[in-house]
Coordinates of C-alpha atoms in Angstrom, one line a residue:
M1 CA 100.2 114.0 111.3
L2 CA 100.8 114.1 115.1
L3 CA 97.6 112.2 115.6
Y4 CA 98.6 109.6 113.0
N5 CA 102.0 109.1 114.5
F6 CA 100.4 108.7 118.0
L7 CA 98.0 106.1 116.6
L8 CA 100.9 104.3 114.8
F9 CA 102.9 104.2 118.0
A10 CA 100.0 102.8 119.9
A11 CA 99.4 100.2 117.2
L12 CA 103.1 99.2 117.2
C13 CA 103.0 98.7 121.0
T14 CA 99.9 96.5 120.7
W15 CA 101.3 94.5 117.7
S16 CA 104.6 94.0 119.4
G17 CA 102.9 92.6 122.4
Q18 CA 100.8 90.3 120.3
L19 CA 103.8 89.0 118.4
Q20 CA 105.8 88.4 121.6
A21 CA 102.8 86.4 123.0
Q22 CA 102.4 84.2 120.0
E23 CA 102.9 80.5 120.7
T24 CA 102.7 79.3 117.1
P25 CA 105.4 80.1 114.5
A26 CA 104.9 83.3 112.4
A27 CA 103.2 82.8 109.1
I28 CA 105.7 85.0 107.3
S29 CA 109.3 86.1 107.7
V30 CA 111.3 88.9 106.0
R31 CA 114.9 89.5 105.3
L32 CA 117.0 92.1 103.5
F33 CA 118.3 90.7 100.2
H34 CA 121.5 92.8 100.3
A35 CA 122.9 95.2 102.8
P36 CA 121.6 98.6 101.8
K37 CA 123.8 101.8 101.5
V38 CA 122.8 105.4 101.1
I39 CA 123.4 107.2 97.8
P40 CA 123.0 110.9 97.1
M41 CA 120.6 111.3 94.3
A42 CA 118.9 114.5 93.1
G43 CA 120.4 116.2 96.1
K44 CA 118.7 113.9 98.6
P45 CA 120.0 110.9 100.7
T46 CA 118.4 107.9 98.9
L47 CA 118.1 104.3 99.9
W48 CA 117.4 101.5 97.6
Y49 CA 117.1 97.9 98.9
E50 CA 115.1 94.7 98.4
L51 CA 113.0 93.0 101.0
Q52 CA 112.3 89.3 100.6
V53 CA 109.0 88.1 102.2
F54 CA 108.6 84.3 102.8
N55 CA 105.3 82.5 103.4
L56 CA 106.2 79.9 106.1
S57 CA 102.7 78.5 106.4
K58 CA 100.7 75.8 104.7
H59 CA 98.1 78.3 103.6
K60 CA 97.9 81.2 101.1
V61 CA 98.9 84.5 102.4
N62 CA 97.7 87.8 101.0
I63 CA 100.3 90.6 101.7
K64 CA 98.1 93.7 102.1
E65 CA 100.5 96.5 103.2
L66 CA 104.1 97.3 103.9
N67 CA 104.9 100.0 106.4
I68 CA 108.5 101.2 106.9
I69 CA 108.9 102.8 110.3
D70 CA 111.6 104.8 112.1
P71 CA 111.7 102.9 115.4
Q72 CA 113.4 105.9 117.1
D73 CA 110.3 108.0 117.1
S74 CA 107.7 105.5 115.6
T75 CA 107.1 107.8 112.6
L76 CA 106.0 106.3 109.3
T77 CA 108.8 106.7 106.6
E78 CA 106.9 105.0 103.7
S79 CA 103.9 102.9 103.1
Y80 CA 102.9 100.6 100.2
N81 CA 99.5 99.0 99.7
G82 CA 97.1 97.8 97.0
T83 CA 98.3 98.2 93.5
E84 CA 101.2 100.3 94.6
L85 CA 102.5 97.4 96.7
L86 CA 102.0 95.0 93.7
K87 CA 104.0 97.3 91.5
K88 CA 106.8 97.2 94.0
S89 CA 106.8 93.4 93.9
D90 CA 108.2 90.8 91.5
Q91 CA 105.6 88.3 92.3
A92 CA 104.6 86.3 89.2
N93 CA 101.3 85.2 90.6
P94 CA 99.9 88.4 91.9
G95 CA 96.4 87.0 92.7
L96 CA 94.0 89.6 93.8
K97 CA 95.7 92.5 92.1
K98 CA 93.7 95.2 93.8
E99 CA 94.2 93.7 97.3
G100 CA 97.9 93.0 97.5
I101 CA 100.4 90.2 96.8
L102 CA 99.2 86.6 96.9
L103 CA 101.8 84.1 98.2
L104 CA 101.2 80.5 97.9
P105 CA 102.3 78.1 100.7
H106 CA 106.1 78.2 101.1
D107 CA 106.4 80.8 98.4
S108 CA 108.2 84.1 98.5
C109 CA 108.4 87.5 96.8
M110 CA 110.7 90.4 96.5
I111 CA 109.6 94.0 97.3
Y112 CA 111.8 96.7 95.8
V113 CA 112.0 99.7 98.2
E114 CA 113.2 103.2 97.3
L115 CA 113.3 105.8 100.1
I116 CA 114.2 109.4 100.5
L117 CA 115.7 109.6 104.0
K118 CA 115.7 112.5 106.5
P119 CA 118.8 114.6 105.9
S120 CA 121.5 115.5 108.4
K121 CA 121.7 112.2 110.2
T122 CA 124.7 110.0 110.8
N123 CA 122.6 106.8 111.0
W124 CA 119.1 105.8 110.0
K125 CA 117.1 103.0 111.7
L126 CA 114.2 101.3 110.0
R127 CA 111.7 98.6 110.7
H128 CA 109.1 96.8 108.6
L129 CA 105.5 96.2 109.6
I130 CA 103.7 93.9 107.2
R131 CA 99.9 93.5 107.3
Y132 CA 98.6 90.2 105.8
E133 CA 95.5 87.9 105.6
D134 CA 94.6 84.4 104.8
P135 CA 92.4 84.9 101.6
E136 CA 90.7 81.5 102.1
Q137 CA 89.1 82.4 105.5
S138 CA 85.4 83.0 105.4
I139 CA 85.9 85.9 107.8
R140 CA 89.0 87.9 107.0
Q141 CA 91.3 88.3 109.9
T142 CA 94.3 90.6 109.6
S143 CA 97.6 89.6 111.0
H144 CA 100.8 91.6 111.4
H145 CA 104.5 90.9 111.2
L146 CA 106.9 93.4 112.8
S147 CA 110.6 92.8 111.8
D148 CA 113.7 93.6 113.8
P149 CA 115.1 97.1 113.3
F150 CA 118.2 97.6 111.2
T151 CA 120.7 100.4 111.0
V152 CA 121.9 102.1 107.8
K153 CA 125.1 104.1 108.2
N154 CA 125.6 107.4 106.4
E155 CA 128.9 106.3 104.7
S156 CA 130.6 108.2 102.0
P157 CA 129.8 106.6 98.6
L158 CA 132.2 105.7 95.9
V159 CA 133.1 108.7 93.8
L160 CA 134.1 108.3 90.1
A161 CA 135.3 110.5 87.3
A162 CA 133.2 110.9 84.1
P163 CA 132.9 107.7 81.9
L164 CA 132.2 109.9 78.8
R165 CA 133.0 113.4 77.6
A166 CA 130.7 116.4 77.2
G167 CA 127.1 115.5 76.2
P168 CA 124.3 115.9 76.5
W169 CA 123.8 112.4 77.8
T170 CA 120.5 111.0 79.1
A171 CA 121.0 108.7 82.1
V172 CA 118.5 106.2 81.2
F173 CA 117.1 104.0 84.1
S174 CA 114.2 103.9 86.4
A175 CA 113.5 102.0 89.7
E176 CA 109.9 101.5 88.6
W177 CA 110.5 99.6 85.3
P178 CA 109.6 95.9 85.8
R179 CA 112.3 94.9 83.3
G180 CA 114.8 97.6 84.2
H181 CA 118.3 97.0 85.6
R182 CA 117.0 97.5 89.1
R183 CA 114.8 94.4 89.0
V184 CA 116.9 92.0 86.9
R185 CA 118.0 89.1 89.1
N186 CA 120.4 86.5 87.9
T187 CA 120.6 83.1 89.7
N188 CA 123.6 80.8 89.9
R189 CA 123.6 77.7 92.0
S190 CA 120.5 78.8 93.9
K191 CA 122.0 82.2 94.8
S192 CA 120.5 85.4 93.2
F193 CA 122.3 88.6 92.3
I194 CA 121.3 92.1 91.1
P195 CA 124.3 93.4 89.3
G196 CA 122.6 96.4 87.8
R197 CA 121.0 97.8 91.0
F198 CA 122.4 101.3 90.2
A199 CA 123.2 100.9 86.5
I200 CA 122.8 103.6 84.0
D201 CA 122.5 103.4 80.2
F202 CA 124.1 106.6 78.8
I203 CA 122.5 107.7 75.4
K204 CA 123.9 110.7 73.6
M205 CA 121.4 113.4 72.6
D206 CA 121.5 116.5 70.4
N207 CA 120.2 119.8 71.5
N208 CA 116.7 119.0 70.2
G209 CA 116.3 115.8 72.1
K210 CA 117.1 113.4 69.3
Y211 CA 119.4 110.5 69.7
A212 CA 120.1 109.8 66.0
S213 CA 120.2 111.6 62.8
A214 CA 118.3 110.7 59.6
E215 CA 117.6 107.0 59.6
E216 CA 117.5 105.7 63.2
D217 CA 117.8 102.1 62.2
L218 CA 121.4 102.7 61.0
T219 CA 123.7 102.1 64.0
S220 CA 126.3 104.7 62.9
N221 CA 123.6 107.4 62.8
W222 CA 123.3 107.4 66.6
F223 CA 125.0 110.4 68.1
G224 CA 126.8 108.4 70.8
Y225 CA 128.1 105.7 68.5
G226 CA 131.9 105.6 68.5
R227 CA 132.3 108.1 71.3
E228 CA 135.4 107.6 73.5
V229 CA 134.8 105.7 76.8
L230 CA 137.0 106.8 79.7
A231 CA 138.5 105.1 82.8
V232 CA 136.6 106.6 85.8
A233 CA 139.5 105.9 88.3
D234 CA 143.0 104.6 88.5
G235 CA 142.9 100.8 88.5
V236 CA 143.7 97.5 86.8
I237 CA 141.8 96.0 84.0
A238 CA 140.2 92.8 85.4
S239 CA 138.7 91.4 82.3
V240 CA 137.9 92.1 78.7
R241 CA 135.6 90.6 76.0
T242 CA 136.1 91.4 72.4
D243 CA 134.5 88.7 70.3
I244 CA 130.9 89.8 70.0
P245 CA 130.0 91.1 66.5
E246 CA 128.0 94.2 65.8
S247 CA 125.0 94.7 63.5
S248 CA 125.2 97.8 61.2
R249 CA 121.4 98.1 61.6
L250 CA 119.2 97.8 64.7
S251 CA 116.6 95.7 62.8
E252 CA 119.3 93.2 61.9
S253 CA 120.5 92.7 65.5
K254 CA 120.2 89.1 66.7
S255 CA 119.1 87.9 70.2
V256 CA 122.0 86.6 72.4
S257 CA 122.3 84.4 75.4
G258 CA 122.5 85.8 78.9
E259 CA 126.3 85.2 79.0
Q260 CA 126.6 87.4 75.9
A261 CA 124.2 90.1 77.0
A262 CA 127.0 92.6 78.0
G263 CA 128.4 92.3 74.5
N264 CA 132.0 93.5 74.3
Y265 CA 132.9 94.8 77.7
I266 CA 135.6 95.9 80.1
S267 CA 135.7 95.5 83.8
L268 CA 138.1 97.8 85.8
K269 CA 139.1 96.9 89.3
I270 CA 139.4 100.1 91.3
G271 CA 139.4 98.8 94.9
A272 CA 138.6 95.8 97.1
N273 CA 135.3 94.4 95.9
Q274 CA 134.9 97.3 93.5
Y275 CA 134.6 96.6 89.7
V276 CA 133.5 99.1 87.1
F277 CA 131.7 97.6 84.1
Y278 CA 131.5 99.2 80.6
E279 CA 129.2 97.2 78.3
H280 CA 128.1 97.1 74.6
L281 CA 131.4 98.4 73.4
Q282 CA 132.3 98.7 69.7
P283 CA 134.2 95.8 68.1
N284 CA 137.9 96.4 67.6
S285 CA 137.8 99.5 69.8
I286 CA 139.0 98.2 73.1
R287 CA 142.5 99.6 73.8
V288 CA 143.3 97.7 77.0
K289 CA 143.9 94.1 78.1
A290 CA 143.5 92.2 81.3
G291 CA 146.1 93.0 83.9
Q292 CA 146.9 96.4 82.4
K293 CA 147.1 99.4 84.7
V294 CA 145.1 102.5 83.6
K295 CA 144.8 106.1 84.9
K296 CA 141.7 108.1 85.5
G297 CA 140.7 109.7 82.2
D298 CA 142.4 107.2 79.9
V299 CA 140.5 106.3 76.8
I300 CA 139.8 102.6 77.0
A301 CA 137.3 101.9 74.2
S302 CA 134.5 103.3 72.1
L303 CA 130.7 103.2 72.6
G304 CA 129.0 100.6 70.5
F305 CA 126.0 98.3 69.9
T306 CA 127.0 94.7 70.9
G307 CA 125.2 92.2 73.0
Q308 CA 121.6 92.7 74.3
S309 CA 120.9 96.3 73.3
T310 CA 118.1 98.2 71.7
G311 CA 120.5 100.9 70.3
P312 CA 124.0 102.2 70.7
H313 CA 124.6 103.2 74.3
L314 CA 127.1 102.7 77.2
H315 CA 125.8 100.5 80.0
F316 CA 127.7 101.5 83.2
H317 CA 127.5 100.0 86.6
V318 CA 129.8 99.0 89.6
A319 CA 129.6 95.6 91.3
D320 CA 131.3 93.8 94.1
R321 CA 132.7 90.9 92.0
N322 CA 134.3 90.5 88.5
A323 CA 131.2 89.0 86.9
T324 CA 128.7 90.6 84.6
L325 CA 125.8 88.5 85.8
Y326 CA 126.6 87.1 89.2
A327 CA 127.6 90.1 91.3
E328 CA 125.9 92.6 93.5
G329 CA 125.5 96.2 92.2
I330 CA 126.9 98.8 94.6
P331 CA 126.2 102.6 94.7
F332 CA 128.4 105.1 93.0
T333 CA 128.5 108.8 92.3
F334 CA 130.3 111.1 89.8
E335 CA 132.8 113.8 90.8
K336 CA 130.9 116.4 88.7
F337 CA 128.2 116.8 86.1
T338 CA 125.9 119.6 85.0
L339 CA 122.2 118.9 85.1
L340 CA 120.3 120.2 82.1
G341 CA 116.9 118.7 82.8
G342 CA 115.2 115.3 82.3
Y343 CA 112.4 113.1 81.0
P344 CA 109.7 112.8 83.7
E345 CA 107.6 111.2 81.1
F346 CA 109.9 108.7 79.4
E347 CA 107.6 108.1 76.4
K348 CA 108.7 111.5 75.2
F349 CA 112.4 110.4 75.1
G350 CA 113.9 110.9 71.6
K351 CA 110.6 112.5 70.4
E352 CA 110.8 115.8 72.2
K353 CA 113.4 117.8 73.9
W354 CA 113.9 117.1 77.6
H355 CA 112.1 119.1 80.2
A356 CA 114.7 121.8 80.8
E357 CA 115.7 123.0 84.2
E358 CA 118.0 125.8 85.4
R359 CA 121.5 124.5 84.9
A360 CA 123.0 123.2 88.1
I361 CA 126.4 121.7 88.9
Y362 CA 126.3 118.5 91.0
K363 CA 129.3 117.1 92.7
N364 CA 129.6 113.6 94.3
E365 CA 126.1 112.7 93.2
H366 CA 124.4 109.9 91.2
P367 CA 122.1 111.2 88.4
A368 CA 118.4 110.7 89.0
A369 CA 116.2 108.7 86.7
N370 CA 116.3 109.8 83.1
Q371 CA 118.1 113.1 83.8
V372 CA 120.1 114.8 81.0
V373 CA 123.6 115.8 82.0
L374 CA 126.8 117.2 80.7
F375 CA 130.2 115.8 81.8
P376 CA 133.3 118.0 82.0

C-alpha cells in the first residue's frame, strides 16, 4: 500500500504539471451535481454525491477510470473502472461496456459516488482524477483530468423521530439500483433534481420475513397497510394531496403520471429548506391540512397504496423544497431504532426471513440498505 501511495503521489505530480502546461482546452470537465453532506450509516461516516462529467471536445471520449483522492496525503480513497465504472454511471449509450463510459461530442454523464470516509475527522478533502481516451485514435493515448479539490465538512445531520411504530420494518433502498430513488432525476426547465437521494420505502414484515398474509394481491393483506404514520418533528404542514384513488388489488393498479407518482401525500416543513415527505398514503386517512401545526409523534395519516407503487408501503424522504419532484433530497437520521438484520441479497426479500444480526440500538443514524429495524 505504501508503494502504491508513493506511485500515486508521483503520478499526481506529473499529471498536475502536464495539465498546467496544456495550451489547448481540456477535453473534459467535471462538476459536483449537488453539495455533498456526510451521513452516518451503518455506524460509518458515509458520503453520497453525484459527479457530472462533460465531453467538451468534438471527438468521442471513453472514460476509463475515476480515482477519488485525498489531496492532503495523496492516498486513494476509491477507484472505479471497467464495468464497475459503467454501473456507477447513468450513461444511456455506454459504448464499449468492458472498457468504460463512451461520451459523444458535447455529451455528458452522471457518476454516482458512495464513499465510506475515514472516521474522527472534522473535515474531509477530496479530488477527482479521471483517465480517458479517444476511442477513434489508431494508437490509444491516455489523457488525464485532475479536478480542483473540494472540502466536505463533518456537520451534524438532521435528526428525526420515528415515522412509524414498532415493526419489523424493512428499509428498502439501494444506491446500486439503476431505477432506485438514488438515481431518479426529474427535470424542470432544464434543471435536474434528485429528490429521493436518501429516500426509504418502509415495508412491514412479520417475524418470518413475509410482508403479506394469504393472498398477496389483496392490498389489505399487507401487514403495513393502514398502519399509523407519525410526525417526525414539530412543524407546519406545507402541503397535502388527498384525491388519488386506491386499488383493492395490486393487479388492478393503474399507471399514473409523474405528477401523481407520490399518490396521496403530506409534506411537513420542519425548518428552513427542510421538508419531510410521506407518500402513497391511504385515501381518507389524512388527518391534517396545509398550514396546520403538528407535534412530534402526532398521527397524521395511514400507510396506503396510492400513486406509483408496487405494494403498500411508506415512501419517506426529506428535501430542500416543497415539491415532490423538483427538489434536492437531503440526508437525515433517526433518533433511535433497533437493528434486527437485513437482506444482503434482496431477491430473498419476502421469500425468506432476513439475515439476523445481534440486536443493536442505533441512535442518530440512517438505516443502511435493506436493513430490518424496529422503531420505539
